[in-house]
Amino acid sequence: MNKFKSASFFFFFTILLIAQNNKGLPEGYLNTDRTKTNINASWKFYLGTPDEHPGRVDFDDSNWKKVSIPHTLELVSYELDSIKESWVQENYLRKIGWYRKSIKIDTDSSKKIYIEFEGVHNATELWVNGKNVGTHAINGYIPFHFDITNYVVFGKENIIAIKADNTFNKTISPDPHRTDYVKFGGLYRDLFLITSNKLHVTFNWEDFDAGVHITTPTVNKNNGTVSIKTTVNNENSELKKCRIETHIIDSDGYVIKKLINSVNIAPNTNYTFRQTSTIEDNFNLWSPDAPYLYRVYSVIYDNDTPVDFVENTFGFRTFSLEKGKGFVLNGEPLFLVGANRHQNYPVIGDAVPNSFHRNEALQYKNAGMNIIRLSHYTQDDAFIKACDELGIIIYEEVSTWIEWGDEAWFDKLDTTTRVMIRNHRNHPSIMFWGAGINHRGPVPRMQTVAKEEDPFRLTASASSAWNGVKNEGITDVHATMDYRRTEFPETAFTMVMEHGSAPNAEKNQFHISRYKASKNNIAAIAWLGADYNHLQKGDNNNQRDYMTTYGILSAYRTPKPVYYWYQSELIPDPIVHIGDETASTNGKVRIYSNCQEVKLYHNNKLIASQKPDNNLIKSNLNHPSFTFNYNWKEGELKAVGYNHGKVATSHSRTKQGSPYRIEIKFNITDQPFYADGSDLRLAHAYIVDKNGETITSAKNKIEFSISGAGTLVDNGSIDANPATPYYGIASIYVRAHDNSGTITVTAKSKGLKSGTASISTKTYNPNELENSAKPIYNYPISKVDIGAESQLVQFEWDAWTGNSDNDLKYVISDYNAHININADDNDIKWFHHNSAMLGDLSFVGSDGLYSEKGILKLTISNLKAGNYHLETYHHNRKDDTKLANKIEVIINDSHGKLIKTADDHIVNYYLNNNTGERKPLHIKSVIKSNGTENITMTFKNLEKGDIWLNGFILKQLKNEN
C-alpha cells in the first residue's frame, strides 16, 4: 500500500469531479447534475501483462511510463518496422496494454458514474478499485461505456485500470480475415468520465430507443418538420414526475421552438419522449455549400428541478436517387466528388488527436470535395462533427474487408453496425451506410440491419468490376471499385467508391470524367485521400510498398500536385497552379486551372497560350488540366490564367535546384495546441533550394531538436529522428507538456542551413460540456394575431381580439410589455371577414384593425432594456380600397428618431385577398429599449387611404459587442 501511495503522489494526476461544476457554461444553460470530464491526460502505461494483476489497488506502477490518450500500444516506423506478415496480421502489433490512473470523485452517492470510451483496440477490460467491472469485446472501432457507480468510493481516490487487448480474435471483425490496412492497438480515442442524476438521458448506442434520436420526416424548401425522441431512465427506487423541455436553437443561438412534455416514470424504467415540431421562421437547409446546423438542447426535470441535459445538432436536408438526375440533394442534382479516408498516421497509427481529424476534413473541404468514404471502419466523432460543420457528405461503414465469418462473428458485426448507426444517426453529413465493404457485392445481413436501424439513409453495396453482382442488388446504390475502365450497369445508380489516383491527376481526371458521363452515376471517390500503411505479405505475390504512394495527400497530410487539380475543378475562386517535378515530367508541364486560358512563360518568355486539354478522356470535366509539351530543364516558369481576356491569377515556380536550407511549418495553426499531453502537432521540415522551392527528390536526413514546453514523439527505435524526407518534407510529431508555454523546434542537416519555428500551447479545460457549449438565447418569440371578434387566428399565435376603442391595449405576456394603439380622433375600426385569404400567414392577413385616415400610432411601454426585432403586418382586407404599398414608418426609441419608407415588400401587393406564396404586406424593424422610456412607432399610408395592422412578431436580440 505504501508503494501505491508513493506512486500516486508522483505520477497520478487527480481529476476532481464536483457535482454542479458546470459554472463555466455560457448564457442559457441550466446547472444540472450532468458532468463530462475528459480524462485523457496522465495515465500510467505498461506494454504486456505484468506478473501481478494491474487491477489490484496496491499494485506498484511506479516504473510504468506516463502517457496520455489517444495512445497507441507501440510506435512504429514509417515502413512498419520492415515486418513481413500476411494481411491477416495475426502477430504484428497484436499485443496487450495496461493503463492505470487515480481519479478522485468528489460528489455524493446519489449520482451515477460512467466511463465512456470512444474506441479501444480491440477488446477492453475495466477494473475499478480492484474489482472487475466488465469486458467489451464487440469491436475496436465503436464507442461503449461502463457503469462504475457501484465500484467507486465517493469523495476519495479511485484506481482505474484498463486492459486494451489487441490480440488476434476470430470473433471480432475485421479479424480473422485479411485487410489491406493495419490493425493498430491501444486506447486510441478520447476517454470521458460522466456523472449524471439517477433520472437521466441514456447513451445513444444502448438501444434503438435510447439517447436522443432526431429525424426530419418532412423537408421542404422553406420549412421542415423535425421529430425528436429522447429516452430517459429512472434509476431511482421511487416513481418520478419527469418533465422534458426540448429547445430547438438556430445557428445564431436563438431558441426558435420549445417543446414540453411531462410523464410519470416508474422506478428502474425507461421512457421515450416523442416530440415533433415544424420550423418555418428562419428555416435553412443543410448542404455542402451551406452546412446549416440547428441545435437541440434537452433538459430533464425532476418535478421542477433541472437534473440532466444533453445537446445534439441536426440539419434539414432531403436526398434521393432520380432517373435522369442522379443524386438529388434538396431538389437539385449533385455529382459527388471526393476521396476515401483511412484514419491512421505514420508512427502513431490510429492514435490521432481531434485536431488532426478536423484539420484533415478541412483539407478535403478546401480541395472542393463534397464526399468522403470512411474506409473501412467506423471513424472518430471529431471527423464526422467536422464534416457536419464544413459541409462534407459521408459514406460510413463498419470494419470488415472482403471475407466474412461465422454466426458469432456476424452477431458481433450486427451489434457493431447498430452501435455505429445509433451513435452517428443525428449527423446530417451521413447519407450512405455501407452494406458490403469490399465484399464483391451486397451482404444481405448487413443491408437488413442497416435498414432496420435507419430506413431513411441510402445503403451501398461495395461491389467490384471483376467479381460479384453487376448492379445494386438488394441495396440502394451500386458502389463499385474501378481502377480500369469497366462497364456501367444497365439500370443501377452507381458510384465509383474507389477509383485510381496519381500525383499528376491524370487518372483522377479519367475516372471522374467517365462517371460524370451518365446521369445514373452519382459519385466518383478516389482511392485514396492520404497515403497509408499496409503490410508486405512476405512472398513474391502481390507485393506492395509499406506505404501507398497514390494518395491525394501524403501520409503526413501534405498536398501532392493532384490536390491542386481538385481545387481547379471544384473551387470557384480563380486558380492556376504549376505541378511540381512529381507531376511535370517527361517533357510535359502540367498546370491546374479553372481559367479559360493559360499562358506559360519560361524566364519571362512566352512559350505557349492554351485552352484546357480537349480530349475524350477529360470531356465531362468542368476544368481539365492544361498540358504543355515543354521540356523544362532550368529557370522559372510562370503560368498566367485569363478569363474573358483579362488576367485572373498567376503562379510561378523555379526548377528545383540543390538542397540549400530547411523551412519548418506546423501542420495546424488555426486551432489551439492544448497542453495536456493529448494533443499533437506535426513539424514539417521542408528541404528547399535558394529560390525556396521544395526539393521533392531530396534525401537529406533531418535531425530535429526541441526546447520549451514540449517533446518530440520518438522512442529511439523507429527512425523518427533523424527523419527521412518524403516528397522533400521530413516530419516529426510534437507533444506538449502538461503546462502551457512556447515550443521551439529546430531542424538541421549537414550542408543545409538550419530551420527554426515556434508554437505556443494553451491550457486545456477538461470540462467537455463547457468546451462544446455555445450560448443559448432563450428569448420568447411573441406572435400576436389582431382581429375583430370571431377572427381566424393563425395557428400557434396569440389572439388580440377587439371591437371598440376599449380594446386598443394589449399586454405581451412573454415580456410583460404593454402595447397601446391609437389614431387621429381615435379613428380605428376592427375587421373580421367571413372568408380567409390566400397566401402565407393568411389567417394573420385575414383580419385586423385599421384607420381610414391612414395613420396608426403604436406605443410600447414597460419593455425591458435590450434590442428587439419587430415585424408588423399591414395588409388591407377591404375589397373596395387600394392596398397601401407605400408606408412611412417613424420610430422613436433609445436609438433616437428614425424615419423610413417600408421596403420589405419588394414587389407591390395588388390583391386584397391573395398574396400568392408570400406573406401579407409586412414591415421589419429593429427597436431598442432602455427599460424605462416608451417606444413609439407611427405608420402612415403615403398613398392616401386606410392603414392596417393585422398582427406582429416581437423577439429580443442578443447583445452585440
PDB file of N, CA and C in Angstrom, residues 541-585:
ATOM      1  N   ASN A 541       4.188 -12.592 -54.220  1.00  0.00           N
ATOM      2  CA  ASN A 541       2.885 -12.339 -54.824  1.00  0.00           C
ATOM      3  C   ASN A 541       2.271 -11.066 -54.264  1.00  0.00           C
ATOM      4  N   ASN A 542       1.793 -10.232 -55.168  1.00  0.00           N
ATOM      5  CA  ASN A 542       1.085  -9.012 -54.766  1.00  0.00           C
ATOM      6  C   ASN A 542       1.896  -8.155 -53.805  1.00  0.00           C
ATOM      7  N   GLN A 543       3.170  -8.049 -54.062  1.00  0.00           N
ATOM      8  CA  GLN A 543       3.996  -7.211 -53.200  1.00  0.00           C
ATOM      9  C   GLN A 543       3.602  -5.744 -53.363  1.00  0.00           C
ATOM     10  N   ARG A 544       3.518  -5.062 -52.255  1.00  0.00           N
ATOM     11  CA  ARG A 544       3.252  -3.634 -52.270  1.00  0.00           C
ATOM     12  C   ARG A 544       4.196  -2.969 -51.297  1.00  0.00           C
ATOM     13  N   ASP A 545       4.363  -1.678 -51.476  1.00  0.00           N
ATOM     14  CA  ASP A 545       5.179  -0.943 -50.523  1.00  0.00           C
ATOM     15  C   ASP A 545       4.483  -0.902 -49.173  1.00  0.00           C
ATOM     16  N   TYR A 546       5.275  -0.625 -48.128  1.00  0.00           N
ATOM     17  CA  TYR A 546       4.695  -0.484 -46.803  1.00  0.00           C
ATOM     18  C   TYR A 546       3.790   0.744 -46.716  1.00  0.00           C
ATOM     19  N   MET A 547       4.045   1.711 -47.566  1.00  0.00           N
ATOM     20  CA  MET A 547       3.244   2.929 -47.591  1.00  0.00           C
ATOM     21  C   MET A 547       2.780   3.166 -49.015  1.00  0.00           C
ATOM     22  N   THR A 548       1.498   3.452 -49.176  1.00  0.00           N
ATOM     23  CA  THR A 548       0.991   3.764 -50.504  1.00  0.00           C
ATOM     24  C   THR A 548       1.597   5.074 -51.012  1.00  0.00           C
ATOM     25  N   THR A 549       1.514   5.278 -52.304  1.00  0.00           N
ATOM     26  CA  THR A 549       2.111   6.469 -52.906  1.00  0.00           C
ATOM     27  C   THR A 549       1.139   7.218 -53.806  1.00  0.00           C
ATOM     28  N   TYR A 550      -0.128   6.801 -53.821  1.00  0.00           N
ATOM     29  CA  TYR A 550      -1.074   7.386 -54.767  1.00  0.00           C
ATOM     30  C   TYR A 550      -2.143   8.231 -54.084  1.00  0.00           C
ATOM     31  N   GLY A 551      -1.938   8.582 -52.833  1.00  0.00           N
ATOM     32  CA  GLY A 551      -2.885   9.444 -52.139  1.00  0.00           C
ATOM     33  C   GLY A 551      -2.861  10.858 -52.682  1.00  0.00           C
ATOM     34  N   ILE A 552      -3.949  11.567 -52.442  1.00  0.00           N
ATOM     35  CA  ILE A 552      -4.037  12.978 -52.823  1.00  0.00           C
ATOM     36  C   ILE A 552      -3.211  13.824 -51.855  1.00  0.00           C
ATOM     37  N   LEU A 553      -3.112  13.342 -50.620  1.00  0.00           N
ATOM     38  CA  LEU A 553      -2.214  13.912 -49.623  1.00  0.00           C
ATOM     39  C   LEU A 553      -1.166  12.871 -49.287  1.00  0.00           C
ATOM     40  N   SER A 554      -0.037  13.303 -48.792  1.00  0.00           N
ATOM     41  CA  SER A 554       0.963  12.361 -48.311  1.00  0.00           C
ATOM     42  C   SER A 554       0.474  11.734 -47.010  1.00  0.00           C
ATOM     43  N   ALA A 555       1.208  10.756 -46.528  1.00  0.00           N
ATOM     44  CA  ALA A 555       0.822  10.113 -45.268  1.00  0.00           C
ATOM     45  C   ALA A 555       0.790  11.112 -44.122  1.00  0.00           C
ATOM     46  N   TYR A 556       1.650  12.130 -44.186  1.00  0.00           N
ATOM     47  CA  TYR A 556       1.665  13.181 -43.168  1.00  0.00           C
ATOM     48  C   TYR A 556       0.726  14.334 -43.520  1.00  0.00           C
ATOM     49  N   ARG A 557      -0.099  14.131 -44.556  1.00  0.00           N
ATOM     50  CA  ARG A 557      -1.162  15.061 -44.963  1.00  0.00           C
ATOM     51  C   ARG A 557      -0.631  16.366 -45.547  1.00  0.00           C
ATOM     52  N   THR A 558       0.426  16.293 -46.334  1.00  0.00           N
ATOM     53  CA  THR A 558       0.837  17.437 -47.133  1.00  0.00           C
ATOM     54  C   THR A 558       0.353  17.222 -48.560  1.00  0.00           C
ATOM     55  N   PRO A 559      -0.131  18.260 -49.241  1.00  0.00           N
ATOM     56  CA  PRO A 559      -0.749  18.082 -50.555  1.00  0.00           C
ATOM     57  C   PRO A 559       0.266  17.680 -51.637  1.00  0.00           C
ATOM     58  N   LYS A 560      -0.201  16.810 -52.520  1.00  0.00           N
ATOM     59  CA  LYS A 560       0.523  16.481 -53.744  1.00  0.00           C
ATOM     60  C   LYS A 560      -0.064  17.306 -54.887  1.00  0.00           C
ATOM     61  N   PRO A 561       0.564  17.316 -56.067  1.00  0.00           N
ATOM     62  CA  PRO A 561       0.032  18.140 -57.165  1.00  0.00           C
ATOM     63  C   PRO A 561      -1.430  17.860 -57.500  1.00  0.00           C
ATOM     64  N   VAL A 562      -1.862  16.609 -57.399  1.00  0.00           N
ATOM     65  CA  VAL A 562      -3.245  16.263 -57.718  1.00  0.00           C
ATOM     66  C   VAL A 562      -4.238  17.041 -56.851  1.00  0.00           C
ATOM     67  N   TYR A 563      -3.835  17.396 -55.652  1.00  0.00           N
ATOM     68  CA  TYR A 563      -4.704  18.172 -54.764  1.00  0.00           C
ATOM     69  C   TYR A 563      -5.128  19.477 -55.430  1.00  0.00           C
ATOM     70  N   TYR A 564      -4.204  20.100 -56.161  1.00  0.00           N
ATOM     71  CA  TYR A 564      -4.489  21.391 -56.779  1.00  0.00           C
ATOM     72  C   TYR A 564      -5.372  21.236 -58.011  1.00  0.00           C
ATOM     73  N   TRP A 565      -5.328  20.033 -58.650  1.00  0.00           N
ATOM     74  CA  TRP A 565      -6.305  19.830 -59.718  1.00  0.00           C
ATOM     75  C   TRP A 565      -7.706  19.788 -59.136  1.00  0.00           C
ATOM     76  N   TYR A 566      -7.914  19.112 -58.015  1.00  0.00           N
ATOM     77  CA  TYR A 566      -9.242  19.097 -57.399  1.00  0.00           C
ATOM     78  C   TYR A 566      -9.710  20.524 -57.103  1.00  0.00           C
ATOM     79  N   GLN A 567      -8.825  21.342 -56.611  1.00  0.00           N
ATOM     80  CA  GLN A 567      -9.210  22.736 -56.367  1.00  0.00           C
ATOM     81  C   GLN A 567      -9.637  23.422 -57.662  1.00  0.00           C
ATOM     82  N   SER A 568      -8.881  23.208 -58.734  1.00  0.00           N
ATOM     83  CA  SER A 568      -9.225  23.856 -60.000  1.00  0.00           C
ATOM     84  C   SER A 568     -10.561  23.357 -60.541  1.00  0.00           C
ATOM     85  N   GLU A 569     -10.867  22.082 -60.309  1.00  0.00           N
ATOM     86  CA  GLU A 569     -12.110  21.501 -60.804  1.00  0.00           C
ATOM     87  C   GLU A 569     -13.309  21.893 -59.957  1.00  0.00           C
ATOM     88  N   LEU A 570     -13.119  22.083 -58.646  1.00  0.00           N
ATOM     89  CA  LEU A 570     -14.249  22.156 -57.725  1.00  0.00           C
ATOM     90  C   LEU A 570     -14.417  23.488 -57.007  1.00  0.00           C
ATOM     91  N   ILE A 571     -13.386  24.317 -56.981  1.00  0.00           N
ATOM     92  CA  ILE A 571     -13.456  25.588 -56.254  1.00  0.00           C
ATOM     93  C   ILE A 571     -13.732  26.729 -57.230  1.00  0.00           C
ATOM     94  N   PRO A 572     -14.673  27.626 -56.935  1.00  0.00           N
ATOM     95  CA  PRO A 572     -14.996  28.698 -57.894  1.00  0.00           C
ATOM     96  C   PRO A 572     -13.950  29.799 -57.998  1.00  0.00           C
ATOM     97  N   ASP A 573     -13.175  30.032 -56.938  1.00  0.00           N
ATOM     98  CA  ASP A 573     -12.193  31.109 -56.992  1.00  0.00           C
ATOM     99  C   ASP A 573     -11.133  30.816 -58.051  1.00  0.00           C
ATOM    100  N   PRO A 574     -10.671  31.828 -58.783  1.00  0.00           N
ATOM    101  CA  PRO A 574      -9.666  31.596 -59.828  1.00  0.00           C
ATOM    102  C   PRO A 574      -8.398  30.968 -59.256  1.00  0.00           C
ATOM    103  N   ILE A 575      -7.904  29.958 -59.930  1.00  0.00           N
ATOM    104  CA  ILE A 575      -6.681  29.286 -59.506  1.00  0.00           C
ATOM    105  C   ILE A 575      -5.870  28.911 -60.723  1.00  0.00           C
ATOM    106  N   VAL A 576      -4.574  29.010 -60.600  1.00  0.00           N
ATOM    107  CA  VAL A 576      -3.657  28.422 -61.564  1.00  0.00           C
ATOM    108  C   VAL A 576      -2.474  27.903 -60.761  1.00  0.00           C
ATOM    109  N   HIS A 577      -2.077  26.682 -61.039  1.00  0.00           N
ATOM    110  CA  HIS A 577      -1.022  26.039 -60.259  1.00  0.00           C
ATOM    111  C   HIS A 577      -0.179  25.177 -61.187  1.00  0.00           C
ATOM    112  N   ILE A 578       1.118  25.401 -61.158  1.00  0.00           N
ATOM    113  CA  ILE A 578       2.063  24.601 -61.936  1.00  0.00           C
ATOM    114  C   ILE A 578       2.449  23.383 -61.110  1.00  0.00           C
ATOM    115  N   GLY A 579       2.202  22.210 -61.665  1.00  0.00           N
ATOM    116  CA  GLY A 579       2.576  20.993 -60.961  1.00  0.00           C
ATOM    117  C   GLY A 579       4.080  20.889 -60.800  1.00  0.00           C
ATOM    118  N   ASP A 580       4.520  20.444 -59.607  1.00  0.00           N
ATOM    119  CA  ASP A 580       5.963  20.334 -59.378  1.00  0.00           C
ATOM    120  C   ASP A 580       6.538  19.150 -60.159  1.00  0.00           C
ATOM    121  N   GLU A 581       7.811  18.829 -59.900  1.00  0.00           N
ATOM    122  CA  GLU A 581       8.502  17.816 -60.686  1.00  0.00           C
ATOM    123  C   GLU A 581       7.959  16.398 -60.495  1.00  0.00           C
ATOM    124  N   THR A 582       7.078  16.182 -59.527  1.00  0.00           N
ATOM    125  CA  THR A 582       6.431  14.876 -59.430  1.00  0.00           C
ATOM    126  C   THR A 582       5.265  14.755 -60.403  1.00  0.00           C
ATOM    127  N   ALA A 583       4.819  15.883 -60.953  1.00  0.00           N
ATOM    128  CA  ALA A 583       3.728  15.881 -61.932  1.00  0.00           C
ATOM    129  C   ALA A 583       4.183  16.332 -63.308  1.00  0.00           C
ATOM    130  N   SER A 584       5.076  17.309 -63.345  1.00  0.00           N
ATOM    131  CA  SER A 584       5.585  17.836 -64.614  1.00  0.00           C
ATOM    132  C   SER A 584       6.853  17.083 -64.984  1.00  0.00           C
ATOM    133  N   THR A 585       6.680  16.021 -65.771  1.00  0.00           N
ATOM    134  CA  THR A 585       7.792  15.131 -66.131  1.00  0.00           C
ATOM    135  C   THR A 585       7.700  14.749 -67.603  1.00  0.00           C
TER     136      THR A 585
END
